[in-house]
Coordinates of C-alpha atoms and ligand atoms in Angstrom, one line a residue:
M1269 CA 0.0 0.0 0.0
R1270 CA 1.2 3.5 -0.8
Y1271 CA 0.6 6.6 1.3
S1272 CA 1.4 10.3 0.6
P1273 CA 4.8 11.0 2.4
G1274 CA 3.5 14.4 3.6
D1275 CA 0.2 13.1 4.9
L1276 CA 0.1 9.4 5.9
S1277 CA -3.7 9.5 6.1
V1278 CA -3.9 9.9 2.3
R1279 CA -3.8 6.5 0.6
L1280 CA -2.4 6.5 -2.9
P1281 CA -4.0 4.3 -5.5
D1282 CA -2.3 1.0 -6.2
I1283 CA -0.9 0.8 -9.7
A1284 CA -0.4 -2.6 -11.2
D1285 CA 2.9 -3.7 -12.8
G1286 CA 3.0 -3.5 -16.6
D1287 CA 4.2 -6.1 -19.0
A1288 CA 7.7 -5.3 -20.2
L1289 CA 7.6 -7.8 -23.1
V1290 CA 4.4 -6.4 -24.5
A1291 CA 5.8 -2.8 -24.2
V1292 CA 9.0 -3.7 -26.0
S1293 CA 7.1 -5.6 -28.7
A1294 CA 4.9 -2.5 -29.4
A1295 CA 7.9 -0.2 -29.4
D1296 CA 9.9 -2.5 -31.7
K1297 CA 7.0 -2.8 -34.2
A1298 CA 6.6 1.0 -34.2
F1299 CA 10.3 1.7 -34.8
S1300 CA 10.3 0.6 -38.5
E1301 CA 7.9 3.4 -39.4
W1302 CA 9.0 6.1 -36.8
R1303 CA 12.6 5.9 -37.9
R1304 CA 11.6 6.9 -41.4
T1305 CA 9.7 10.1 -40.4
S1306 CA 11.4 13.4 -41.1
L1307 CA 12.8 15.5 -38.2
D1308 CA 10.1 18.1 -39.0
E1309 CA 7.3 15.5 -38.5
R1310 CA 8.9 14.4 -35.3
I1311 CA 9.1 18.0 -34.1
A1312 CA 5.4 18.5 -34.9
H1313 CA 4.5 15.4 -32.7
L1314 CA 6.8 16.7 -29.9
R1315 CA 5.2 20.2 -30.0
D1316 CA 1.7 18.5 -29.8
A1317 CA 3.0 16.6 -26.7
G1318 CA 4.2 19.8 -25.2
Q1319 CA 0.8 21.4 -25.5
R1320 CA -0.9 18.3 -24.0
I1321 CA 1.4 18.4 -21.0
A1322 CA 1.0 22.2 -20.6
A1323 CA -2.8 21.7 -20.5
I1324 CA -2.5 19.4 -17.4
K1325 CA 0.4 21.2 -15.7
D1326 CA -1.4 21.9 -12.5
E1327 CA -2.6 18.3 -12.2
L1328 CA 0.9 17.1 -12.8
A1329 CA 2.4 19.4 -10.2
H1330 CA -0.2 18.4 -7.6
G1331 CA 0.5 14.7 -8.4
I1332 CA 4.2 15.1 -7.9
T1333 CA 3.6 16.8 -4.5
I1334 CA 1.1 14.2 -3.3
E1335 CA 3.2 11.2 -4.4
T1336 CA 6.7 12.4 -3.6
G1337 CA 6.2 15.1 -1.0
K1338 CA 8.1 17.6 -3.1
P1339 CA 6.9 21.2 -2.1
I1340 CA 4.3 22.4 -4.6
T1341 CA 6.5 25.4 -5.7
E1342 CA 9.2 23.0 -6.7
A1343 CA 6.8 20.6 -8.3
T1344 CA 5.3 23.5 -10.3
A1345 CA 8.8 24.5 -11.4
E1346 CA 9.5 20.9 -12.4
V1347 CA 6.5 20.8 -14.7
G1348 CA 7.6 24.1 -16.2
F1349 CA 11.1 22.6 -17.0
V1350 CA 9.3 19.7 -18.7
V1351 CA 7.3 22.0 -21.0
A1352 CA 10.4 24.2 -21.7
K1353 CA 12.5 21.1 -22.5
I1354 CA 10.5 20.5 -25.7
E1355 CA 12.0 23.6 -27.5
L1356 CA 15.4 23.1 -26.0
A1357 CA 15.4 19.5 -27.3
I1358 CA 14.2 20.6 -30.7
A1359 CA 17.1 23.1 -30.9
D1360 CA 19.5 20.3 -29.9
A1361 CA 18.1 18.0 -32.6
K1362 CA 18.6 20.6 -35.3
R1363 CA 22.1 21.2 -34.1
Y1364 CA 23.3 17.7 -33.5
L1365 CA 21.4 15.7 -36.1
A1366 CA 22.6 17.9 -38.9
E1367 CA 24.6 16.0 -41.5
F1368 CA 28.1 17.3 -42.3
S1369 CA 31.0 16.6 -44.5
E1370 CA 34.7 16.6 -43.7
A1371 CA 36.3 18.8 -46.3
D1372 CA 39.9 17.4 -45.9
N1373 CA 38.8 13.9 -46.7
A1374 CA 40.1 12.6 -50.1
R1375 CA 36.5 11.6 -51.2
P1376 CA 33.1 13.1 -50.9
N1377 CA 31.6 12.1 -47.6
V1378 CA 28.7 12.5 -45.2
V1379 CA 28.6 12.0 -41.5
R1380 CA 25.1 11.5 -40.2
R1381 CA 23.3 10.2 -37.1
R1382 CA 20.7 7.4 -37.1
P1383 CA 18.4 6.2 -34.4
R1384 CA 19.3 3.2 -32.4
G1385 CA 15.9 1.4 -32.1
V1386 CA 13.9 0.8 -28.9
A1387 CA 15.1 2.9 -25.9
A1388 CA 14.3 2.3 -22.3
V1389 CA 14.3 5.3 -19.9
I1390 CA 14.2 4.4 -16.1
G1391 CA 13.5 7.3 -13.8
P1392 CA 14.0 8.2 -10.1
F1393 CA 11.5 9.6 -7.7
N1394 CA 13.0 13.0 -6.9
F1395 CA 12.4 14.6 -10.3
P1396 CA 10.0 11.9 -11.4
I1397 CA 9.0 13.5 -14.8
H1398 CA 11.6 16.0 -15.7
L1399 CA 14.7 13.8 -15.6
A1400 CA 13.2 11.0 -17.6
H1401 CA 11.5 13.5 -20.0
G1402 CA 14.9 15.0 -21.0
A1403 CA 16.0 11.6 -22.3
I1404 CA 12.6 10.7 -23.7
V1405 CA 12.3 13.7 -25.9
A1406 CA 15.9 13.3 -27.2
Y1407 CA 15.4 9.7 -28.1
L1408 CA 12.1 10.5 -29.8
L1409 CA 13.4 13.4 -31.8
A1410 CA 16.3 11.2 -33.0
G1411 CA 13.8 8.6 -34.3
N1412 CA 13.9 6.0 -31.6
T1413 CA 10.9 4.6 -29.9
V1414 CA 10.8 4.8 -26.2
I1415 CA 9.5 2.9 -23.1
F1416 CA 9.5 4.9 -19.8
K1417 CA 9.6 3.0 -16.5
P1418 CA 9.0 5.5 -13.8
S1419 CA 9.8 5.3 -10.1
P1420 CA 7.1 3.3 -8.3
F1421 CA 6.9 6.2 -5.8
A1422 CA 5.6 8.4 -8.6
A1423 CA 3.7 5.9 -10.7
G1424 CA 0.4 7.8 -10.7
V1425 CA 1.7 11.1 -11.9
C1426 CA 4.1 9.6 -14.4
G1427 CA 1.2 7.6 -15.7
S1428 CA -0.7 10.8 -16.3
Y1429 CA 2.3 12.4 -18.0
G1430 CA 2.7 9.2 -20.1
K1431 CA -0.9 9.2 -21.2
A1432 CA -0.6 12.9 -22.4
M1433 CA 2.7 12.1 -24.2
A1434 CA 1.5 8.9 -25.9
Q1435 CA -1.6 10.7 -27.4
A1436 CA 0.7 12.9 -29.4
F1437 CA 2.5 9.9 -31.2
P1438 CA 1.5 7.0 -33.4
P1439 CA 0.8 3.8 -31.4
G1440 CA 3.9 2.2 -29.9
V1441 CA 6.2 5.1 -30.4
F1442 CA 6.1 6.1 -26.8
G1443 CA 4.7 4.1 -23.8
V1444 CA 4.9 3.8 -20.1
V1445 CA 5.5 0.5 -18.3
Q1446 CA 4.9 0.5 -14.6
G1447 CA 6.8 -1.5 -12.0
G1448 CA 9.8 -1.9 -9.9
V1449 CA 13.2 -3.6 -10.0
A1450 CA 11.9 -6.8 -11.8
I1451 CA 10.2 -4.8 -14.6
G1452 CA 13.3 -2.6 -14.9
Q1453 CA 15.5 -5.6 -15.3
A1454 CA 13.2 -7.3 -17.8
L1455 CA 13.3 -4.1 -19.9
V1456 CA 17.1 -3.6 -19.9
S1457 CA 17.8 -7.3 -20.5
D1458 CA 15.5 -7.5 -23.6
P1459 CA 17.8 -7.8 -26.6
R1460 CA 15.4 -5.5 -28.6
V1461 CA 16.1 -2.6 -26.3
R1462 CA 19.1 -1.0 -27.9
S1463 CA 19.7 2.0 -25.7
I1464 CA 19.1 2.7 -22.0
C1465 CA 19.1 5.9 -20.0
F1466 CA 19.0 5.3 -16.2
T1467 CA 18.8 7.9 -13.5
G1468 CA 19.0 6.7 -9.9
S1469 CA 21.3 5.2 -7.3
V1470 CA 24.7 3.8 -7.9
N1471 CA 23.7 0.3 -6.9
A1472 CA 20.8 0.2 -9.3
G1473 CA 23.1 1.6 -12.0
R1474 CA 25.5 -1.2 -11.4
A1475 CA 22.8 -3.8 -11.6
I1476 CA 21.7 -2.4 -14.9
A1477 CA 25.2 -2.2 -16.3
R1478 CA 25.7 -5.9 -15.2
A1479 CA 22.5 -6.9 -17.0
C1480 CA 23.8 -5.4 -20.2
V1481 CA 27.4 -6.5 -20.0
D1482 CA 27.1 -9.4 -22.5
D1483 CA 25.6 -7.2 -25.2
V1484 CA 28.4 -4.8 -26.1
S1485 CA 26.3 -3.0 -28.7
K1486 CA 23.8 -1.8 -26.1
D1487 CA 24.3 1.8 -25.0
V1488 CA 23.8 2.4 -21.3
A1489 CA 23.9 6.0 -20.0
L1490 CA 23.9 6.2 -16.2
E1491 CA 23.1 9.3 -14.1
L1492 CA 23.9 8.4 -10.5
G1493 CA 24.4 9.9 -7.2
G1494 CA 26.5 12.7 -5.8
K1495 CA 28.3 13.9 -2.7
N1496 CA 28.7 17.5 -3.6
A1497 CA 31.0 19.9 -1.8
A1498 CA 30.8 23.7 -1.4
I1499 CA 34.3 25.0 -0.9
V1500 CA 34.4 28.4 0.9
C1501 CA 37.7 30.3 0.6
G1502 CA 39.0 32.8 3.1
D1503 CA 38.0 35.7 0.8
A1504 CA 34.5 34.6 0.1
D1505 CA 31.3 36.6 0.5
L1506 CA 30.1 34.6 3.5
D1507 CA 26.4 35.7 3.3
L1508 CA 26.2 34.6 -0.3
A1509 CA 28.0 31.3 0.5
A1510 CA 25.8 30.5 3.4
T1511 CA 22.6 31.2 1.5
A1512 CA 23.7 29.1 -1.5
I1513 CA 24.8 26.2 0.8
V1514 CA 21.5 26.1 2.8
D1515 CA 19.4 26.4 -0.4
A1516 CA 21.2 23.6 -2.0
A1517 CA 21.1 21.4 1.1
I1518 CA 17.4 21.7 1.7
A1519 CA 15.9 21.9 -1.8
T1520 CA 13.8 18.8 -2.4
T1521 CA 14.6 17.9 1.3
G1522 CA 18.2 17.2 0.3
Q1523 CA 17.0 14.5 -2.1
R1524 CA 18.8 15.8 -5.2
C1525 CA 21.8 14.2 -6.9
N1526 CA 23.4 17.6 -6.8
S1527 CA 22.4 18.6 -3.3
T1528 CA 25.2 20.2 -1.2
S1529 CA 26.1 17.7 1.5
R1530 CA 29.6 18.8 2.4
V1531 CA 31.1 22.1 3.2
L1532 CA 34.9 22.7 3.1
V1533 CA 35.7 26.0 4.7
D1534 CA 39.0 28.0 5.1
S1535 CA 39.7 27.8 8.8
A1536 CA 40.1 31.6 8.9
V1537 CA 36.4 32.1 8.3
A1538 CA 35.0 28.8 9.6
A1539 CA 33.5 30.2 12.8
D1540 CA 31.8 33.0 10.9
L1541 CA 30.4 30.6 8.3
I1542 CA 29.2 28.2 11.0
D1543 CA 27.3 31.0 12.8
R1544 CA 25.5 31.9 9.5
L1545 CA 24.7 28.2 8.7
R1546 CA 23.4 27.4 12.1
S1547 CA 21.2 30.4 12.3
A1548 CA 19.8 29.8 8.7
L1549 CA 19.2 26.1 9.4
A1550 CA 17.4 27.0 12.7
Q1551 CA 14.9 29.0 10.7
I1552 CA 13.9 26.1 8.5
A1553 CA 11.0 24.0 9.8
P1554 CA 9.4 21.3 7.7
G1555 CA 5.9 22.0 6.4
D1556 CA 3.0 20.7 4.4
P1557 CA 4.3 20.3 0.8
L1558 CA 1.0 21.5 -0.5
E1559 CA 1.5 25.0 1.0
T1560 CA 3.3 27.5 -1.2
A1561 CA 5.2 28.8 1.8
T1562 CA 6.9 25.4 2.5
R1563 CA 10.6 25.1 1.7
L1564 CA 11.2 21.8 3.4
G1565 CA 8.8 19.0 2.7
P1566 CA 9.0 15.4 3.9
L1567 CA 11.4 12.6 2.9
I1568 CA 10.1 10.1 0.4
S1569 CA 9.6 7.1 2.7
A1570 CA 9.8 5.7 6.1
E1571 CA 13.0 3.9 5.1
S1572 CA 14.5 7.2 4.1
A1573 CA 13.5 8.8 7.4
D1574 CA 14.9 5.8 9.3
R1575 CA 18.2 6.2 7.4
F1576 CA 18.3 9.9 8.4
A1577 CA 17.5 9.0 12.0
C1578 CA 20.4 6.5 12.1
A1579 CA 22.8 9.1 10.6
I1580 CA 22.0 11.8 13.2
A1581 CA 22.2 9.2 16.0
L1582 CA 25.9 8.7 15.2
P1583 CA 28.2 10.2 17.8
G1584 CA 30.0 13.3 16.7
D1585 CA 30.3 17.1 16.9
W1586 CA 26.8 18.0 15.8
L1587 CA 26.5 21.8 15.4
T1588 CA 22.8 21.4 14.4
P1589 CA 21.6 18.0 15.6
G1590 CA 18.6 17.5 13.2
Q1591 CA 15.5 15.6 14.2
R1592 CA 12.9 13.2 12.8
I1593 CA 9.5 14.7 13.2
E1594 CA 6.4 12.5 13.1
S1595 CA 3.9 15.2 12.5
I1596 CA 3.7 18.9 11.5
S1597 CA 1.1 21.6 12.0
T1598 CA -0.7 22.7 9.0
P1599 CA -1.5 25.3 7.8
I1600 CA 1.8 26.3 9.3
G1601 CA 1.2 27.8 12.8
T1602 CA -2.2 26.2 13.4
A1603 CA -3.2 23.2 15.6
A1604 CA -4.2 20.9 12.8
T1605 CA -1.5 18.2 12.1
K1606 CA -0.4 15.9 9.4
R1607 CA 1.7 12.8 9.9
G1608 CA 4.6 12.3 7.5
H1609 CA 8.2 11.5 7.0
Y1610 CA 9.4 14.9 8.2
V1611 CA 12.9 15.9 9.4
T1612 CA 14.8 19.0 10.3
P1613 CA 18.2 19.8 8.8
A1614 CA 21.5 18.6 10.4
L1615 CA 25.0 20.0 10.4
L1616 CA 28.0 17.8 11.6
R1617 CA 31.6 19.1 12.1
L1618 CA 34.3 16.7 11.0
T1619 CA 38.0 17.3 11.2
A1620 CA 40.1 17.1 8.0
D1621 CA 41.7 13.9 9.3
E1622 CA 38.5 12.0 10.1
A1623 CA 36.4 13.3 7.1
P1624 CA 37.7 11.1 4.3
S1625 CA 36.8 7.8 6.0
H1626 CA 33.6 9.1 7.7
P1627 CA 30.4 7.5 6.2
L1628 CA 28.5 10.8 6.3
F1629 CA 31.3 12.4 4.3
R1630 CA 31.6 9.6 1.7
D1631 CA 28.1 8.2 1.3
E1632 CA 25.0 9.7 -0.1
V1633 CA 22.4 10.1 2.7
F1634 CA 19.8 11.8 0.4
A1635 CA 18.4 14.0 3.2
P1636 CA 19.1 17.5 4.4
L1637 CA 22.4 16.6 6.2
L1638 CA 25.6 18.7 5.8
T1639 CA 29.1 18.0 7.1
I1640 CA 31.5 20.9 7.6
T1641 CA 35.3 20.6 7.6
S1642 CA 37.9 23.4 8.2
T1643 CA 40.8 23.4 5.8
T1644 CA 44.1 25.3 5.8
A1645 CA 44.9 25.5 2.0
D1646 CA 43.1 25.4 -1.3
A1647 CA 45.0 22.2 -2.2
Q1648 CA 43.6 20.5 1.0
A1649 CA 40.0 21.6 0.1
I1650 CA 40.4 20.2 -3.4
A1651 CA 41.8 16.9 -2.1
L1652 CA 38.9 16.6 0.3
S1653 CA 36.3 17.5 -2.3
N1654 CA 37.8 14.8 -4.5
A1655 CA 38.0 12.2 -1.7
T1656 CA 34.7 10.5 -2.4
P1657 CA 33.7 7.9 -5.0
F1658 CA 31.4 10.5 -6.7
G1659 CA 32.1 13.3 -9.1
L1660 CA 28.9 15.2 -9.9
T1661 CA 29.0 18.9 -8.8
A1662 CA 31.1 21.3 -6.6
S1663 CA 30.9 25.0 -5.8
V1664 CA 33.7 27.4 -5.0
F1665 CA 33.1 30.6 -3.1
T1666 CA 35.8 33.2 -3.6
R1667 CA 36.1 36.8 -4.8
D1668 CA 39.1 35.8 -6.9
A1669 CA 38.2 34.6 -10.4
V1670 CA 41.8 33.4 -11.1
R1671 CA 41.8 31.4 -7.9
F1672 CA 38.4 29.9 -8.9
G1673 CA 39.7 28.9 -12.3
A1674 CA 42.8 27.2 -10.8
M1675 CA 40.6 25.2 -8.4
A1676 CA 38.0 24.3 -11.1
D1677 CA 40.9 22.7 -13.1
E1678 CA 41.6 20.3 -10.1
L1679 CA 38.0 19.3 -9.2
N1680 CA 37.0 15.9 -10.4
V1681 CA 33.4 16.7 -11.1
G1682 CA 31.2 17.2 -14.1
N1683 CA 29.9 20.6 -13.1
V1684 CA 31.7 23.4 -11.2
Y1685 CA 30.1 26.6 -10.0
H1686 CA 31.6 29.9 -9.0
D1687 CA 29.6 31.6 -6.2
L1688 CA 26.5 29.6 -7.1
P1689 CA 24.7 26.6 -5.5
T1690 CA 25.7 23.0 -6.4
T1691 CA 22.0 22.5 -7.5
L1692 CA 22.1 24.9 -10.4
S1693 CA 21.5 22.8 -13.6
P1694 CA 19.6 24.8 -16.2
G1695 CA 18.4 22.8 -19.1
T1696 CA 20.3 25.1 -21.4
L1697 CA 23.6 23.4 -20.6
P1698 CA 24.9 19.9 -20.5
F1699 CA 24.8 18.1 -17.1
G1700 CA 26.3 14.9 -15.8
G1701 CA 28.9 13.4 -13.6
H1702 CA 32.3 11.6 -13.5
A1703 CA 33.3 8.5 -11.6
N1704 CA 30.4 6.9 -9.6
S1705 CA 28.2 9.8 -10.6
G1706 CA 27.7 8.2 -14.0
N1707 CA 28.5 8.6 -17.7
G1708 CA 26.9 9.7 -20.9
H1709 CA 25.7 13.1 -19.5
P1710 CA 22.0 12.3 -19.9
G1711 CA 20.9 15.1 -17.7
G1712 CA 21.2 18.1 -20.0
R1713 CA 21.9 19.6 -23.3
G1714 CA 23.4 17.4 -26.0
F1715 CA 22.1 14.0 -24.9
I1716 CA 20.7 13.4 -28.3
R1717 CA 24.2 12.5 -29.5
F1718 CA 24.0 9.5 -27.2
A1719 CA 20.5 8.6 -28.6
T1720 CA 21.9 7.9 -32.0
D1721 CA 24.5 5.9 -33.9
E1722 CA 26.9 7.7 -36.2
Q1723 CA 27.1 6.5 -39.9
V1724 CA 29.8 7.7 -42.3
I1725 CA 29.2 7.5 -46.0
Q1726 CA 32.0 7.9 -48.6
R1727 CA 31.7 8.0 -52.4
R1728 CA 34.2 7.3 -55.1
E1729 CA 33.7 10.7 -56.6
Ligands
LIG2246 P1 16.7 4.0 -7.3 O1 18.0 3.6 -7.9 O2 16.2 3.3 -6.1 O3 15.6 3.8 -8.4 C1 15.6 4.5 -9.6 C2 14.8 3.7 -10.7 O4 15.5 2.5 -10.9 C3 13.4 3.4 -10.2 O5 12.6 3.5 -11.3 C4 13.6 1.9 -9.8 O6 12.4 1.2 -9.9 C5 14.6 1.4 -10.8 N1 15.4 0.3 -10.3 C6 16.0 0.1 -9.1 N2 16.8 -0.9 -9.1 C7 16.8 -1.4 -10.3 C8 17.4 -2.6 -10.9 N3 18.2 -3.4 -10.3 N4 17.2 -2.8 -12.3 C9 16.4 -2.0 -13.0 N5 15.7 -0.9 -12.4 C10 15.9 -0.6 -11.1 O7 16.8 5.6 -7.1 P2 15.8 6.6 -6.4 O8 15.8 6.4 -5.0 O9 14.5 6.7 -7.2 O10 16.5 8.0 -6.7 C11 17.5 8.5 -5.9 C12 18.9 8.2 -6.5 O11 18.9 8.8 -7.8 C13 20.0 9.0 -5.8 O12 21.1 8.1 -5.7 C14 20.3 10.2 -6.6 O13 21.5 10.7 -6.4 C15 20.1 9.6 -8.0 N6 19.8 10.7 -8.9 C16 20.8 11.1 -9.8 C17 20.5 12.1 -10.7 C18 21.6 12.6 -11.6 O14 21.3 13.4 -12.5 N7 22.8 12.2 -11.5 C19 19.3 12.8 -10.7 C20 18.3 12.3 -9.8 C21 18.6 11.3 -8.9

């Protein structure tokens, strides 16, 4: 049984598992026609889909909030990104699918991109529509057919999105198959599925890669976790840094791949930054995600809240202890209550010696939990930032642009920010990680290159 994470008295409808074989057969059948359509035709279908999604945007935002507990302002923004992505993806398709010739080749030639076939897109709960949608529209524009397996936590709202999308395409070109791990495995193991875009945890990403390992022609793009650091130099604007750190630690209740979860601060300004962080975190109380004033909603599940409770029970130098809260008052400030998976943010101080091997410094907790570590040199901050298995995002706060540039060169992450939060990932730029954070950069601009095969043609004359 499923319940709304922000209100455990609200039962969510059960959604039956789909049939992966039936979905793949339909997508495989549709591919032979869809691949022959022109880019202009595919763009027309995509724009139709965009209008259908825009027409139900409030329903989708409400669904995201009810099923995942994401605050309604964030859910509304997510649906806005989904609609905006259509034109960004069309611009990408025109740019990256354009044929070209190499003038310095001895013979006339054409380099072009062709669709792969059936693509499977497996999505996470935290941006249940937006992250999958970016890959879905790229695959479709490139002439692939697509099956979307959403997170079971957001099955209802993803089903509504899928219905609106599917109506804009010929039968079989786009479909949703519901289910969990078993359906995901059935999809990725099917030999007719030629390309996979997965967004989720490292362990699930590994399981998917393992399922595909014997078929070397299958493309597998993985967008995985992050353990993202904010590096605060001695010359930083501390107000700006503290605001960006707190925003990026609590957005989506810390359940973003690019959430800030570690702070590395020059010891000269550590005390001042800690004061600012503690007072900002103390202002943040969890609230009903359906209220527009709420910044911190619930965690996704009881398991997630238990994991957070275990983390904050670890002995250590807790500057802000964090709490699990069984119920909140709603509307904020009234006596009415809602039970849910609520928490308050936590801040743990770790020394530079203990940090690299500390689980809360290395592992993704996926909750509003920050560690803070004082450093004595930029090189030490960089080494600590790089001392995790992940490589997604990092921010550097400094008034010195040259210093920022030198540090960016050394940071082993896919996205580096100067005086900005680690969560900034506009759809207008590429996005993706290194190391255990994944490959293929599925998250942003340019993914359409991955959604295709290159074909090179040469003529005698
Ligand atoms: P999850 O890995 O538990 O599940 C993600 C999806 O994979 C779900 O649809 C799930 O049903 C499916 N799945 C799980 N195990 C599978 C398996 N063995 N085979 C096939 N499918 C399987 O992740 P989640 O809890 O939904 O999302 C949180 C995780 O996603 C975090 O680790 C977060 O960092 C990551 N994430 C990464 C990005 C990014 O852009 N790098 C973005 C969002 C989330």
